[in-house]
PDB file of C-alpha atoms in Angstrom:
ATOM      1  CA  UNK Y 189      95.508  14.762   9.179  1.00 50.00           C
ATOM      2  CA  UNK Y 190      95.388  15.404  13.228  1.00 50.00           C
ATOM      3  CA  UNK Y 191      99.148  15.382  14.671  1.00 53.00           C
ATOM      4  CA  UNK Y 192      99.683  12.193  16.589  1.00 53.00           C
ATOM      5  CA  UNK Y 193      98.960  13.349  20.070  1.00 54.00           C
ATOM      6  CA  UNK Y 194      95.441  14.569  18.800  1.00 52.00           C
ATOM      7  CA  UNK Y 195      94.234  11.125  17.891  1.00 61.00           C
ATOM      8  CA  UNK Y 196      91.587  10.751  20.450  1.00 64.00           C
ATOM      9  CA  UNK Y 197      92.350   7.092  21.669  1.00 69.00           C
ATOM     10  CA  UNK Y 198      91.195   7.563  25.229  1.00 71.00           C
ATOM     11  CA  UNK Y 199      87.875   5.398  25.859  1.00 80.00           C
ATOM     12  CA  UNK Y 200      85.547   8.143  26.610  1.00 80.00           C
ATOM     13  CA  UNK Y 201      86.460   9.564  22.957  1.00 81.00           C
ATOM     14  CA  UNK Y 202      85.785   6.379  21.564  1.00 86.00           C
ATOM     15  CA  UNK Y 203      82.671   5.573  23.164  1.00 89.00           C
ATOM     16  CA  UNK Y 204      81.283   9.216  21.793  1.00 89.00           C
ATOM     17  CA  UNK Y 205      82.512   8.355  18.417  1.00 91.00           C
ATOM     18  CA  UNK Y 206      80.692   5.290  18.551  1.00 93.00           C
ATOM     19  CA  UNK Y 207      77.371   6.734  19.926  1.00 94.00           C
ATOM     20  CA  UNK Y 208      77.377   9.859  17.245  1.00 95.00           C
ATOM     21  CA  UNK Y 209      78.120   7.041  14.576  1.00 95.00           C
ATOM     22  CA  UNK Y 210      74.910   5.207  15.695  1.00 95.00           C
ATOM     23  CA  UNK Y 211      73.145   8.392  15.925  1.00 95.00           C
ATOM     24  CA  UNK Y 212      73.910   9.080  12.484  1.00 97.00           C
ATOM     25  CA  UNK Y 213      72.619   5.594  10.773  1.00 96.00           C
ATOM     26  CA  UNK Y 214      69.528   6.070  12.859  1.00 95.00           C
ATOM     27  CA  UNK Y 215      67.494   7.550  10.290  1.00 95.00           C
ATOM     28  CA  UNK Y 216      68.619   4.997   7.385  1.00 96.00           C
ATOM     29  CA  UNK Y 217      67.994   2.011   9.715  1.00 94.00           C
ATOM     30  CA  UNK Y 218      64.492   3.134  11.007  1.00 93.00           C
ATOM     31  CA  UNK Y 219      63.310   3.867   7.709  1.00 95.00           C
ATOM     32  CA  UNK Y 220      64.583   0.769   5.862  1.00 95.00           C
ATOM     33  CA  UNK Y 221      63.672  -1.573   8.839  1.00 94.00           C
ATOM     34  CA  UNK Y 222      60.716   0.136  10.231  1.00 93.00           C
ATOM     35  CA  UNK Y 223      59.405  -3.017  12.230  1.00 95.00           C
ATOM     36  CA  UNK Y 224      62.038  -2.334  14.594  1.00 94.00           C
ATOM     37  CA  UNK Y 225      62.570   1.229  14.577  1.00 93.00           C
ATOM     38  CA  UNK Y 226      61.833   1.269  18.429  1.00 95.00           C
ATOM     39  CA  UNK Y 227      64.852  -1.001  18.956  1.00 96.00           C
ATOM     40  CA  UNK Y 228      67.311   1.206  17.182  1.00 95.00           C
ATOM     41  CA  UNK Y 229      66.360   4.291  18.826  1.00 95.00           C
ATOM     42  CA  UNK Y 230      66.624   2.275  22.200  1.00 96.00           C
ATOM     43  CA  UNK Y 231      69.991   1.367  21.041  1.00 96.00           C
ATOM     44  CA  UNK Y 232      70.786   4.807  20.309  1.00 96.00           C
ATOM     45  CA  UNK Y 233      69.631   6.416  23.571  1.00 96.00           C
ATOM     46  CA  UNK Y 234      71.485   3.825  25.496  1.00 96.00           C
ATOM     47  CA  UNK Y 235      74.657   4.492  23.701  1.00 95.00           C
ATOM     48  CA  UNK Y 236      74.308   8.090  24.201  1.00 94.00           C
ATOM     49  CA  UNK Y 237      73.573   7.413  27.908  1.00 95.00           C
ATOM     50  CA  UNK Y 238      76.888   5.331  28.054  1.00 93.00           C
ATOM     51  CA  UNK Y 239      78.823   8.191  26.494  1.00 90.00           C
ATOM     52  CA  UNK Y 240      77.751  10.345  28.951  1.00 89.00           C
ATOM     53  CA  UNK Y 241      78.215   7.981  32.020  1.00 88.00           C
ATOM     54  CA  UNK Y 242      81.635   6.776  31.003  1.00 83.00           C
ATOM     55  CA  UNK Y 243      84.457   8.823  33.270  1.00 73.00           C
ATOM     56  CA  UNK Y 244      87.493  10.123  31.676  1.00 70.00           C
ATOM     57  CA  UNK Y 245      90.628   8.380  32.570  1.00 60.00           C
ATOM     58  CA  UNK Y 246      92.077   9.967  35.668  1.00 47.00           C
ATOM     59  CA  UNK Y 247      90.394  12.616  37.678  1.00 47.00           C
ATOM     60  CA  UNK Y 248      90.999  15.224  34.616  1.00 54.00           C
ATOM     61  CA  UNK Y 249      90.228  14.446  31.307  1.00 60.00           C
ATOM     62  CA  UNK Y 250      93.713  13.464  29.777  1.00 54.00           C
ATOM     63  CA  UNK Y 251      94.732  16.009  27.115  1.00 57.00           C
ATOM     64  CA  UNK Y 252      98.281  15.922  25.420  1.00 57.00           C
ATOM     65  CA  UNK Y 253      99.194  19.684  26.092  1.00 60.00           C
ATOM     66  CA  UNK Y 254      99.165  19.075  30.063  1.00 62.00           C
ATOM     67  CA  UNK Y 255     102.366  19.579  31.922  1.00 67.00           C
ATOM     68  CA  UNK Y 256     101.527  16.561  34.225  1.00 65.00           C
ATOM     69  CA  UNK Y 257     102.999  13.494  32.527  1.00 65.00           C
ATOM     70  CA  UNK Y 258     100.596  11.174  33.898  1.00 63.00           C
ATOM     71  CA  UNK Y 259      97.607  13.224  32.173  1.00 62.00           C
ATOM     72  CA  UNK Y 260      98.337  12.106  28.667  1.00 62.00           C
ATOM     73  CA  UNK Y 261      95.815   9.894  26.332  1.00 63.00           C
ATOM     74  CA  UNK Y 262      96.216   6.244  26.189  1.00 64.00           C
ATOM     75  CA  UNK Y 263      98.581   5.602  23.400  1.00 65.00           C
ATOM     76  CA  UNK Y 264     100.513   9.027  23.245  1.00 57.00           C
ATOM     77  CA  UNK Y 265     103.884   9.084  23.414  1.00 61.00           C
ATOM     78  CA  UNK Y 266     105.862  12.263  24.127  1.00 58.00           C
ATOM     79  CA  UNK Y 267     108.767  12.650  21.889  1.00 60.00           C
TER      80      UNK Y 267
END
């Protein structure tokens, strides 16, 4: 299990994880519901575009190993 500080709780990480989850389910959805296959492809493309366009929080991507106290991920509490 990952340490507490490596959870990926910032908005960009969550959106990237959701977009890749949609990409994983795309072949199954398109196979079992062939009438709406194009719509599913459009949803996946839109989620990937959204994941690309969402900026990281702050002017640098937050990470737990920073020496700047305001550049830590959301939800990370230093001990």
